[in-house]
Coordinates of C-alpha atoms (C1' of nucleotides) in Angstrom, one line a residue:
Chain A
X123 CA -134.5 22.5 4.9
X124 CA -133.0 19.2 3.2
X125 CA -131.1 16.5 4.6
X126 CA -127.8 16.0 6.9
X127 CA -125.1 15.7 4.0
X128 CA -122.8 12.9 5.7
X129 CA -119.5 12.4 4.7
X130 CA -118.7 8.6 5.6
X131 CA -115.5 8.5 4.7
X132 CA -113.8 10.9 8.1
X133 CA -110.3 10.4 6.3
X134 CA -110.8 12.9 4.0
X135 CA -110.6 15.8 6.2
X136 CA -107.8 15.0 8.5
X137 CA -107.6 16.6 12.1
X138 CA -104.3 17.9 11.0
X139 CA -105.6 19.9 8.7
X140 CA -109.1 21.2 11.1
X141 CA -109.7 25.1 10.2
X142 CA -110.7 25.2 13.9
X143 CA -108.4 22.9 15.8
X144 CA -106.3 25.5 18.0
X145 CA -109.7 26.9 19.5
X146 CA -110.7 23.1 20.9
X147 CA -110.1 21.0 23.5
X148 CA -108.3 19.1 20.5
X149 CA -105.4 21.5 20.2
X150 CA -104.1 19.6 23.2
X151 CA -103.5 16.5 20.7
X152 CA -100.5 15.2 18.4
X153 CA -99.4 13.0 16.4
X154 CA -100.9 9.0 17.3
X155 CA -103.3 10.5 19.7
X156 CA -105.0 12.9 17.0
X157 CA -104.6 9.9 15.1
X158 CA -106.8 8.0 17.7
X159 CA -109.3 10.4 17.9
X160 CA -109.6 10.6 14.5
X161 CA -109.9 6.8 14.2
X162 CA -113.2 7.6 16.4
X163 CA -115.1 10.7 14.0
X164 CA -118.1 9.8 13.0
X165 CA -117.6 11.7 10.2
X166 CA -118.2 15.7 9.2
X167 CA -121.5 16.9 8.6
X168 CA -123.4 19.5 6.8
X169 CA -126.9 20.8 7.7
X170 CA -128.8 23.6 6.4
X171 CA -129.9 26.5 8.8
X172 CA -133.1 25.5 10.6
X173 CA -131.8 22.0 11.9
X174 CA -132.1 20.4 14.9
X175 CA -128.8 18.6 15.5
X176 CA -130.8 17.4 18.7
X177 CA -133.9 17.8 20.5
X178 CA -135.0 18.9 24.3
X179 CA -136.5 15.8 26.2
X180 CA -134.4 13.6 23.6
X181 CA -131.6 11.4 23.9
X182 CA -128.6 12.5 22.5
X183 CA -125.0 10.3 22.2
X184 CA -123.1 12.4 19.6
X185 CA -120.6 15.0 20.7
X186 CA -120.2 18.1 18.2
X187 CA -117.7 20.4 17.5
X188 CA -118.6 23.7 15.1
X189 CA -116.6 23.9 11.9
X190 CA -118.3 26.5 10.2
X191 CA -121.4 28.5 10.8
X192 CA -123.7 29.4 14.2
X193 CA -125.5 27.1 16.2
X194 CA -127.9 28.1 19.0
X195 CA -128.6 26.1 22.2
X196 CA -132.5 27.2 23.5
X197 CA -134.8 25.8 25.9
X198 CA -138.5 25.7 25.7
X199 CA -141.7 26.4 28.1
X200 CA -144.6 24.0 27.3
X201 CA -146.8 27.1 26.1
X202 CA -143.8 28.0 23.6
X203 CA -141.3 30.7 25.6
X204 CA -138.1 30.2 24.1
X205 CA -134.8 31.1 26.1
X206 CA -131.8 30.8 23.9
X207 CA -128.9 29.8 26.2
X208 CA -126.0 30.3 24.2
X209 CA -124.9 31.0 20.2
X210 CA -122.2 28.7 19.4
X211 CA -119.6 29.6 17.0
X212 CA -116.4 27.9 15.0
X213 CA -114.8 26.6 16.9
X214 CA -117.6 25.6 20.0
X215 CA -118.0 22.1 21.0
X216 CA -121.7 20.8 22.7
X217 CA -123.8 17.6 22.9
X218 CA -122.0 16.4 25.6
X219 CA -124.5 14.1 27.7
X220 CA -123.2 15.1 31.2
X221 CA -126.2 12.8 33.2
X222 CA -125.6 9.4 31.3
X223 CA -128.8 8.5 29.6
X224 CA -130.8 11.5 30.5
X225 CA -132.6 13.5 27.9
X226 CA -130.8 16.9 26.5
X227 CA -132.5 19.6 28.7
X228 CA -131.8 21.9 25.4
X229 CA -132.5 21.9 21.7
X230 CA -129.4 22.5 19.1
X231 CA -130.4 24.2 16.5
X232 CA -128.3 25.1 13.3
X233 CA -128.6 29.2 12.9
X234 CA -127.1 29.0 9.4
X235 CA -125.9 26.6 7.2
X236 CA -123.5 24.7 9.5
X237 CA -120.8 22.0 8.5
X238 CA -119.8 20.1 12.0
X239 CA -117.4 17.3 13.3
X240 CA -119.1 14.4 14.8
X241 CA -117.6 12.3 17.7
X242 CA -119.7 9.6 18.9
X243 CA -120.2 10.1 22.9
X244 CA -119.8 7.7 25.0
X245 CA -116.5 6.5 22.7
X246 CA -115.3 9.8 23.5
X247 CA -115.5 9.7 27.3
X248 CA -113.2 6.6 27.5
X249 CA -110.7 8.5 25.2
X250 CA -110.5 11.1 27.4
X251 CA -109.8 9.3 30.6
X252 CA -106.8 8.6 28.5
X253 CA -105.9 12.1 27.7
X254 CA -106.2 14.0 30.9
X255 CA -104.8 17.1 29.0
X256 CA -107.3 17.3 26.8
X257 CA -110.3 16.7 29.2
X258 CA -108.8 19.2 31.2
X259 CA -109.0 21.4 28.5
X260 CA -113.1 20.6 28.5
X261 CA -113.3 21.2 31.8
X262 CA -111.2 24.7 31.6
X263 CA -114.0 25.6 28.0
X264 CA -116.8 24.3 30.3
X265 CA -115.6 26.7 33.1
X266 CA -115.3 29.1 30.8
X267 CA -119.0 29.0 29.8
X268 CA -120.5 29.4 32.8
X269 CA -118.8 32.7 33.2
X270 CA -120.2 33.8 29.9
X271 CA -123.6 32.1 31.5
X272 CA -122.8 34.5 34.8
X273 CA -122.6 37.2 31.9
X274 CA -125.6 36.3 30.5
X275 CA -127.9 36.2 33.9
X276 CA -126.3 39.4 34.6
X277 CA -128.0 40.7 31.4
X278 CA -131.2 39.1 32.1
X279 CA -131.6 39.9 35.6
X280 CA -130.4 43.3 36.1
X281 CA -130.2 45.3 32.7
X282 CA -132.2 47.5 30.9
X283 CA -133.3 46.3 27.6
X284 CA -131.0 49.0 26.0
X285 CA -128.3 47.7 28.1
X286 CA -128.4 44.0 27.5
X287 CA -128.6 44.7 23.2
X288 CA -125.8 46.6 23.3
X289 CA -123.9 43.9 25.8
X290 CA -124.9 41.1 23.3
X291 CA -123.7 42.7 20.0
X292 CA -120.9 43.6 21.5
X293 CA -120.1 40.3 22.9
X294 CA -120.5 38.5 19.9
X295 CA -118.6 41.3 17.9
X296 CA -115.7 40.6 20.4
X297 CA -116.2 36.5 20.2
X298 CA -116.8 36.5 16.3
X299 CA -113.2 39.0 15.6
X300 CA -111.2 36.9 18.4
X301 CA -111.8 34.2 15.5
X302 CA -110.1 35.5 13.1
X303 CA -107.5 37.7 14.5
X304 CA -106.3 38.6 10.7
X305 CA -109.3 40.7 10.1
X306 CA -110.3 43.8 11.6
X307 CA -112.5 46.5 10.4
X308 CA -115.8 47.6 12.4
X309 CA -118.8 45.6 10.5
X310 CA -119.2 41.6 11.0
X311 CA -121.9 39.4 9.9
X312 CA -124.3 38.5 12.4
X313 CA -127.0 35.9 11.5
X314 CA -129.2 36.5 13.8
X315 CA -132.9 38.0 13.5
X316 CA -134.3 40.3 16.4
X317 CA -136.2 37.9 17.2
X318 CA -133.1 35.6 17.9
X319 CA -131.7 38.4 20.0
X320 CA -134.6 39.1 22.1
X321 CA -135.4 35.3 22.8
X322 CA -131.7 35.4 24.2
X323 CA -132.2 38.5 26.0
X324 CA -135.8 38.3 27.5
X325 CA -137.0 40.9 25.1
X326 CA -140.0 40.6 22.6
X327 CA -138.6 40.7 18.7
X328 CA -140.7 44.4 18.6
X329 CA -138.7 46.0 21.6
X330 CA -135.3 44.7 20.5
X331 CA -136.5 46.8 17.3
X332 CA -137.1 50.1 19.0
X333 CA -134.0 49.6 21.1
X334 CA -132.3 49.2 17.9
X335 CA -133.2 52.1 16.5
X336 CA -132.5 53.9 19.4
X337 CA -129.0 52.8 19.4
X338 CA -128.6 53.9 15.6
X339 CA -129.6 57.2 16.2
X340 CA -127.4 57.9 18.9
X341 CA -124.3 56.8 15.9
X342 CA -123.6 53.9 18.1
X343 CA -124.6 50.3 16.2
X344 CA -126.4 49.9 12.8
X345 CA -127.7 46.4 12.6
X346 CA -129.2 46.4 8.9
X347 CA -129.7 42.7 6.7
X348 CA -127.6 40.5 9.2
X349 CA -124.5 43.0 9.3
X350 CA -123.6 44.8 12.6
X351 CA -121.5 47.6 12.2
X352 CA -120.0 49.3 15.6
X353 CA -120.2 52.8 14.5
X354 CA -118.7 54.4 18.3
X355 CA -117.0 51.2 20.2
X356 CA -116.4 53.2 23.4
X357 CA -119.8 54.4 24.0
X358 CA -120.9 50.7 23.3
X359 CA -119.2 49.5 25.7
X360 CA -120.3 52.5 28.0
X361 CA -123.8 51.0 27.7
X362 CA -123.1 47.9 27.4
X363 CA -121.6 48.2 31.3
X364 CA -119.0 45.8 29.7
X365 CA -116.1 45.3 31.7
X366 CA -113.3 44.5 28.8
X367 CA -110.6 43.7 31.4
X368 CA -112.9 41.3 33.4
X369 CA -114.6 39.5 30.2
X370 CA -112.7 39.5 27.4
X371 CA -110.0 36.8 28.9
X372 CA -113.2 34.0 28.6
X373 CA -115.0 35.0 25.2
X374 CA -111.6 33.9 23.3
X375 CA -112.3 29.6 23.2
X376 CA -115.2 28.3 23.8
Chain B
X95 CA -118.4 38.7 61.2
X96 CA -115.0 37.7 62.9
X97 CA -111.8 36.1 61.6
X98 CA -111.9 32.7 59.7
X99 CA -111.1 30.1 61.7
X100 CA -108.0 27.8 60.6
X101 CA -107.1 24.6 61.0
X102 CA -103.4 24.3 60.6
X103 CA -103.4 20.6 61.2
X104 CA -105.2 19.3 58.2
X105 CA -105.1 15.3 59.5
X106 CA -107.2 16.3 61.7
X107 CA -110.6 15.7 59.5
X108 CA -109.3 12.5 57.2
X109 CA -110.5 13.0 53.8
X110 CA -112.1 9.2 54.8
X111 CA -114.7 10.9 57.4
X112 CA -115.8 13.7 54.8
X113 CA -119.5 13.9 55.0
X114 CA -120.1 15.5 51.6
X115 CA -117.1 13.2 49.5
X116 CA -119.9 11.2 47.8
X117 CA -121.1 14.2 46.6
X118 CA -117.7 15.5 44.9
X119 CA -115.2 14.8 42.5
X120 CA -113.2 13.3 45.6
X121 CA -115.5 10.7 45.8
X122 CA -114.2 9.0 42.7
X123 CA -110.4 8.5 44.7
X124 CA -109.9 5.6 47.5
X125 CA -106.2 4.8 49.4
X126 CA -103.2 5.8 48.1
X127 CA -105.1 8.2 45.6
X128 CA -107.0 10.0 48.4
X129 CA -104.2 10.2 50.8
X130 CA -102.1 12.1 48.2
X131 CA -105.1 14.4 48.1
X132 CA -105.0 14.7 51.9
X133 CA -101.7 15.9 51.8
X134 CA -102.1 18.4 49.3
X135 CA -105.0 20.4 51.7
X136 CA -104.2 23.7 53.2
X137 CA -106.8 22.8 55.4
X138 CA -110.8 23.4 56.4
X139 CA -111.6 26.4 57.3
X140 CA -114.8 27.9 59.0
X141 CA -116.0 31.7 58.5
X142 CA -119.0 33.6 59.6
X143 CA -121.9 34.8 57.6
X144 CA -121.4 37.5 55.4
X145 CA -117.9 36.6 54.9
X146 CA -116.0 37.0 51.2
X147 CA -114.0 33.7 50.4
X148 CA -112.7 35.7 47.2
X149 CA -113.5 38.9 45.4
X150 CA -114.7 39.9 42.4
X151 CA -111.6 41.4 40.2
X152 CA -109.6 39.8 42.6
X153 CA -107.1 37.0 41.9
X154 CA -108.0 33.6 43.5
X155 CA -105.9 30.5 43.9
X156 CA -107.7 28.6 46.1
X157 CA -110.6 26.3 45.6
X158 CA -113.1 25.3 48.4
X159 CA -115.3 22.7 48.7
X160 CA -118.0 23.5 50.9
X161 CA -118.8 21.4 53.9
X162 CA -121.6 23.0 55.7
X163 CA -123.7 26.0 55.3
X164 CA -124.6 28.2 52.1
X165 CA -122.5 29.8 50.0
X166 CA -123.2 32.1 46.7
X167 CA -121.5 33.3 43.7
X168 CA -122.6 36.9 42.9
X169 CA -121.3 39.6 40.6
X170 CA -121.6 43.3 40.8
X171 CA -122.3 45.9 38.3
X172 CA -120.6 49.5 39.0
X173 CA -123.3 51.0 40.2
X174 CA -124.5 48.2 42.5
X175 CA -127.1 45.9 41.3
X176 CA -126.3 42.5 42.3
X177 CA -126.8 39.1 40.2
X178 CA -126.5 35.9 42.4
X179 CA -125.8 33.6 40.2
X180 CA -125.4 30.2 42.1
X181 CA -126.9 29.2 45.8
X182 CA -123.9 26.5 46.9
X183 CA -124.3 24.3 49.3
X184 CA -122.9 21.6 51.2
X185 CA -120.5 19.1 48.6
X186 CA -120.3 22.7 45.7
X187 CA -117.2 22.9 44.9
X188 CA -116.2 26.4 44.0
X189 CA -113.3 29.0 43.0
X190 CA -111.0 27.3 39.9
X191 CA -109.4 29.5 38.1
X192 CA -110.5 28.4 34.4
X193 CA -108.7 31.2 32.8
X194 CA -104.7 31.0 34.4
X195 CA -103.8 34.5 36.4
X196 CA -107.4 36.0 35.7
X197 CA -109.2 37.8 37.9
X198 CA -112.0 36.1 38.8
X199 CA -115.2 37.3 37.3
X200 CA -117.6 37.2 40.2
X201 CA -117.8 37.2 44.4
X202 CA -117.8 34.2 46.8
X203 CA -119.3 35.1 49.9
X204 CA -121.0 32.9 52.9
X205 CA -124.2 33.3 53.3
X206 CA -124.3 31.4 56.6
X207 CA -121.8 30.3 58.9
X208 CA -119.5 28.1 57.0
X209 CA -116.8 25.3 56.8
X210 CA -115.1 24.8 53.8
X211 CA -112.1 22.3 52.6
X212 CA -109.6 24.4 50.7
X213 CA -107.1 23.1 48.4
X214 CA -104.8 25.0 46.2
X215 CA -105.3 25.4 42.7
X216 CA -102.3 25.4 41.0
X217 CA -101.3 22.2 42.6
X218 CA -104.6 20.5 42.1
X219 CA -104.3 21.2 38.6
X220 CA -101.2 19.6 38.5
X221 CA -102.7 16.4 40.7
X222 CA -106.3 16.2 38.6
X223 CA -103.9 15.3 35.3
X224 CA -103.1 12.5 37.2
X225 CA -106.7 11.2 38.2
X226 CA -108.7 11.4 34.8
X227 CA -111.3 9.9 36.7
X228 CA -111.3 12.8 39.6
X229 CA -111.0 15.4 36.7
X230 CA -113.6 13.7 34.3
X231 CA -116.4 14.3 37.5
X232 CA -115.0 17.8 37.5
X233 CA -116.3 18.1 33.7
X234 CA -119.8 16.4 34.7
X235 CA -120.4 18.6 37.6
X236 CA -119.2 21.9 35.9
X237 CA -121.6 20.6 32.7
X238 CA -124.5 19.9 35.0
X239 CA -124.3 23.1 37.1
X240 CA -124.1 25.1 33.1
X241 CA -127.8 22.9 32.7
X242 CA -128.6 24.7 35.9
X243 CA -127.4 28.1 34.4
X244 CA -130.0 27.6 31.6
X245 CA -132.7 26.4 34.1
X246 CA -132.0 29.8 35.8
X247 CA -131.5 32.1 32.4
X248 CA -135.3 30.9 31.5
X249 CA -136.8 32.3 35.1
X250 CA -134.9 35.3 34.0
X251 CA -135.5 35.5 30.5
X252 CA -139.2 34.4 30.0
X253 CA -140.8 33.6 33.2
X254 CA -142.7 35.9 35.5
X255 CA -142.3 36.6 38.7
X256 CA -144.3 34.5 40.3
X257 CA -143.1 31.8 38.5
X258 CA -139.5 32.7 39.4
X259 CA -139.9 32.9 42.8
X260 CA -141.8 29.4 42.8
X261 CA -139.0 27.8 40.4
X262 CA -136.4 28.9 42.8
X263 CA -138.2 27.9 45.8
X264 CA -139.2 24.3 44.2
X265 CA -135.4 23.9 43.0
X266 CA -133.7 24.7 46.5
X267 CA -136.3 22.5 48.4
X268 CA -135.3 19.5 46.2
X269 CA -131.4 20.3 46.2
X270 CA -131.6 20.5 50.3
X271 CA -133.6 17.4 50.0
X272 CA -131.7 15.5 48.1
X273 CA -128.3 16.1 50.2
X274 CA -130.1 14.1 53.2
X275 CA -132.0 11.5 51.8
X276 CA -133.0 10.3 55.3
X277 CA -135.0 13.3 56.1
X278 CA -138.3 13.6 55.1
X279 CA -141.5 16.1 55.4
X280 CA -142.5 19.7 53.8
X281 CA -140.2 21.7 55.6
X282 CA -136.5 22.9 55.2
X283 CA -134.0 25.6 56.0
X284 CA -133.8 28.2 54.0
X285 CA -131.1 31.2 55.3
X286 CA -132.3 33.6 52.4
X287 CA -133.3 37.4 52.9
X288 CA -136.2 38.2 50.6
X289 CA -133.4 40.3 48.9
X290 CA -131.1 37.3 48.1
X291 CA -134.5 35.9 46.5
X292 CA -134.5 38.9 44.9
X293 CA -131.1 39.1 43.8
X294 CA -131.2 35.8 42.3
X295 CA -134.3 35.9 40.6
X296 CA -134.0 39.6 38.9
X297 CA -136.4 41.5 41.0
X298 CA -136.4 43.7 44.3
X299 CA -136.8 42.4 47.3
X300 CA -140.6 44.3 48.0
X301 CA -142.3 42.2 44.5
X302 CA -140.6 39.1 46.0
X303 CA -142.5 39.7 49.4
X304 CA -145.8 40.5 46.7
X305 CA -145.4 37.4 45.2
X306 CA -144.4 35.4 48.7
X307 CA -148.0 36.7 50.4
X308 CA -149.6 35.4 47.2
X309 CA -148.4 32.2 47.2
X310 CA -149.4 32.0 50.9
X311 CA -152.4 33.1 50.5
X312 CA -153.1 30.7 47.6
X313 CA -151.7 28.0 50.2
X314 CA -148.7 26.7 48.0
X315 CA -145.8 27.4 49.6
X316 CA -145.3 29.9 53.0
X317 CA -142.1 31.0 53.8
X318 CA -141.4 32.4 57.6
X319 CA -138.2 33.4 59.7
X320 CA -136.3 31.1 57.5
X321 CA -138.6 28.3 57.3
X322 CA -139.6 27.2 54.1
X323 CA -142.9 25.0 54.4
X324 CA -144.3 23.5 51.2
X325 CA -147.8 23.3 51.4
X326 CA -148.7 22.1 48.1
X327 CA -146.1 20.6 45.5
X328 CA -148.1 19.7 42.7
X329 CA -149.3 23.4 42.4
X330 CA -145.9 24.4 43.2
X331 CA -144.3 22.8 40.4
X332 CA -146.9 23.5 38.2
X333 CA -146.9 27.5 38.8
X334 CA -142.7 26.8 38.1
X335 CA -143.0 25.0 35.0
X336 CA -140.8 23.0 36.3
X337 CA -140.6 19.8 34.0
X338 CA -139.0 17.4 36.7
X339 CA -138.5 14.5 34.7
X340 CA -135.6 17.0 32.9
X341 CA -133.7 18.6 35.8
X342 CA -134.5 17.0 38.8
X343 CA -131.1 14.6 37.6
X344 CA -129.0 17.9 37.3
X345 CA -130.1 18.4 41.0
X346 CA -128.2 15.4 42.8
X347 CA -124.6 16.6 42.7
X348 CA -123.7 19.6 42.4
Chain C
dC288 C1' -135.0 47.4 76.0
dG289 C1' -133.3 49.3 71.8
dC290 C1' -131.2 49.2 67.5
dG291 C1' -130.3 47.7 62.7
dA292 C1' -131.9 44.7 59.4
dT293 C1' -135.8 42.8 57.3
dT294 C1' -140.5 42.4 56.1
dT295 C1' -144.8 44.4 54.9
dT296 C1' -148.0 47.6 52.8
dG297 C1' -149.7 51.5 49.9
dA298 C1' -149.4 54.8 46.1
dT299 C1' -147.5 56.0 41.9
dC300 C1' -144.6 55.5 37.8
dA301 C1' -141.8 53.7 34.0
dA302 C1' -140.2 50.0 31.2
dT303 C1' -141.6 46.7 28.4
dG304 C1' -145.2 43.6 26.6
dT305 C1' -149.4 43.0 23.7
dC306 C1' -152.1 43.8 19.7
dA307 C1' -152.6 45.4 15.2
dA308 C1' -151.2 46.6 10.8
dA309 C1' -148.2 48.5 7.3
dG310 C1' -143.7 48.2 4.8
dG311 C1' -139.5 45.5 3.3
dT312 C1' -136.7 41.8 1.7
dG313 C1' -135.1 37.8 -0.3
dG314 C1' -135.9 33.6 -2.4
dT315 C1' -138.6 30.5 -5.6
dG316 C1' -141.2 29.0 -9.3
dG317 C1' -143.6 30.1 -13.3
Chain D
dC248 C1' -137.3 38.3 -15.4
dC249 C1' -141.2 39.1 -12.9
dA250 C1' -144.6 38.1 -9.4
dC251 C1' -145.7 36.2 -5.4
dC252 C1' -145.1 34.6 -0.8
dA253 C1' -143.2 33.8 3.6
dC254 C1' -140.7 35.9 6.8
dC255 C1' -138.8 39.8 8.9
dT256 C1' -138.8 44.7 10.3
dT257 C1' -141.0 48.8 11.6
dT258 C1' -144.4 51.8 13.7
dG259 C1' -148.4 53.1 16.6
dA260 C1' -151.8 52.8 20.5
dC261 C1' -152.6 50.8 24.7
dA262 C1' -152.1 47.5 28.7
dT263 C1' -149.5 45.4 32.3
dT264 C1' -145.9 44.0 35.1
dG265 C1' -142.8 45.0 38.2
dA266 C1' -139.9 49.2 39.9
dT267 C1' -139.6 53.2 42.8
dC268 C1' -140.6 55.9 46.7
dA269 C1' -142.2 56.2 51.3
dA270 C1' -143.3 54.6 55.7
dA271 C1' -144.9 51.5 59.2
dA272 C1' -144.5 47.0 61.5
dT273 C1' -141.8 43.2 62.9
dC274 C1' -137.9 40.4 64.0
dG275 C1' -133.5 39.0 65.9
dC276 C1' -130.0 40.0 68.8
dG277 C1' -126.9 42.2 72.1

DNA sequence: CGCGATTTTGATCAATGTCAAAGGTGGTGG
DNA sequence: CCACCACCTTTGACATTGATCAAAATCGCG
């Protein structure tokens, strides 16, 4: 786990040319007023897998937007029960501070090795007062979480552990191919140990492993050294209880 | 559970007199700004218990704000089981359509009688580009309810039931509280079946009434024909884990 | 008063957690 | 290039929480 790489000089990897852009609230920007927000960047970053980009119970003023790799938003218990909120892909912006000067009620941890863009906060409230197309594009991404949240406490609250495995692998599946359109094929990478996957799901690392092999058995996933192959899609989604034509519209930006 | 109730003439309740504005996005607009609101209204409306204000699947247009009474967002699985995934009450504002022509992805129903300010959608869209300010509360509110959604996927995913039940308890006491400052004492409202408890907290209504009889009996919290009485909060917040310091300011508006 | 909805209690069961320990795997330094 | 180590996966035996099934008691309301 070494240091934040920081790249001071932001003018070396122009907005125009962001690999992520068109899934961000950014996309709504041209010409001067990418230019303005570019003026802003605090710079890109690069942080090895294990980082905390910011800490529960701490104060937290930069805004980030995911260029490359995962990021995980948890929450801890005082005794040490972790609840992983959310995985954040390329593309996903967090860190806003939506109580001014209250402390993050979540930790943001880098999954992977993860390169980010850094916008100072509070700078980036007053631009976006001045670009109501673009904050209404946060607003819509925000919206948009909570229905993957709704997801989510669905998962939690009423499904069976078999159920909620197979709903997460193939929601991420689904978010991680809506990146790349140009790809296809039925195996992705997926970071992620079983112990990741059951601190998202309310499952202990060891049943997430018997659920796992259950589902490889029946020929429906194989999850084997961070690569999740879909081996039958339709009976995934059959126990997955994953409605496609419901959920699919809000896993494409986020 | 009879017909809503419409008010045609939507001049008749001036935004100026609205007894929840300060706790909305409107509450950022004055004069000219809040007028052109007013005209935009279709109206308040007020609906019995048990109605739906929109349906799961179903296209919505409309976006409420309640007034009075509760009101929660639930979504079905095929076969039946029920996730509540948000208690709104009075200044919740409720029904955008984050993801244009979608259906929406979960249920709107009353849970008491209810009055409600509707506005539609589309053309408060159109008006919140014009009101950064309006739209930029919109963002808070939708960011502090998501801190909410993680508040409730860690009773789901890694509390037990007690703790659940005295989380949700302890968080619905302070949110009633905190919409009438001026009232005081141990006691509130709460229009909640054991099953909506239930519903909301991932279990079935006859452990919720297990858990209810302990917590009376251990003289922390009874709970009676819709009166919640809290008998002792310093043992209520500490069976929750609930770290006030953190949420308590995602509580205020909502 | 009577009916449907809700609450309450008991008995039993199943899903998932806990504890323990044995394999694997990949990465690092000698 | 190998050996070691930390971390992760896998499996088994057993414990526990909360679900399920059934039924009685109570409540609110017309």
């Amino acid at each position: 786990m070494g240091n934040p790489k920081h790249d001071g000089s932001s003018h070396m990897f122009p907005c125009e040319h962001c690999q992520v852009r068109g899934h961000t609230m950014c996309a709504a920007l041209h010409g001067d007023h990418l230019a303005a927000l570019e003026k802003m960047r605090v710079g890109n970053r690069t942080v090895p897998a294990g980082t905390d980009l910011f800490r529960q119970g701490e104060i937290n003023k930069e805004v980030f937007t995911l260029l490359e790799g995962w990021v995980m938003l948890y929450t801890l218990l005082e005794d040490g029960r972790r609840q992983i909120n959310e995985f954040c892909l390329p593309g996903a912006a967090f860190g806003f501070e939506v109580e001014r000067d209250s402390p993050a009620p979540y930790t943001a941890q880098a999954v992977t090795d993860v390169r980010l863009c850094v916008l100072p906060g509070p700078s980036l409230v007053e631009f976006l007062k001045q670009e109501p197309v673009m904050l209404l594009e946060l607003a819509r991404t925000c919206g948009r979480s909570r229905i993957l949240d709704f997801q989510h406490l669905m998962n939690l609250g009423r499904r069976t552990a078999r159920e909620r495995v197979a709903s997460l692998l193939l929601e991420l599946f689904v978010r991680v191919r809506m990146r790349s359109p140009d790809v296809h094929g039925d195996t992705i990478n997926l970071p992620l140990t079983q112990e990741h996957i059951g601190d998202a799901l309310g499952l202990t690392n060891i049943h997430v492993n018997r659920v796992l092999r259950g589902l490889r058995e029946d020929e429906i996933v194989t999850l084997k050294s961070h690569r999740l192959e879909i081996l039958d899609p339709d009976k995934l989604a059959e126990e997955a209880g994953f409605d496609s034509e419901v959920y699919v519209p809000y896993l494409t930006h986020q």
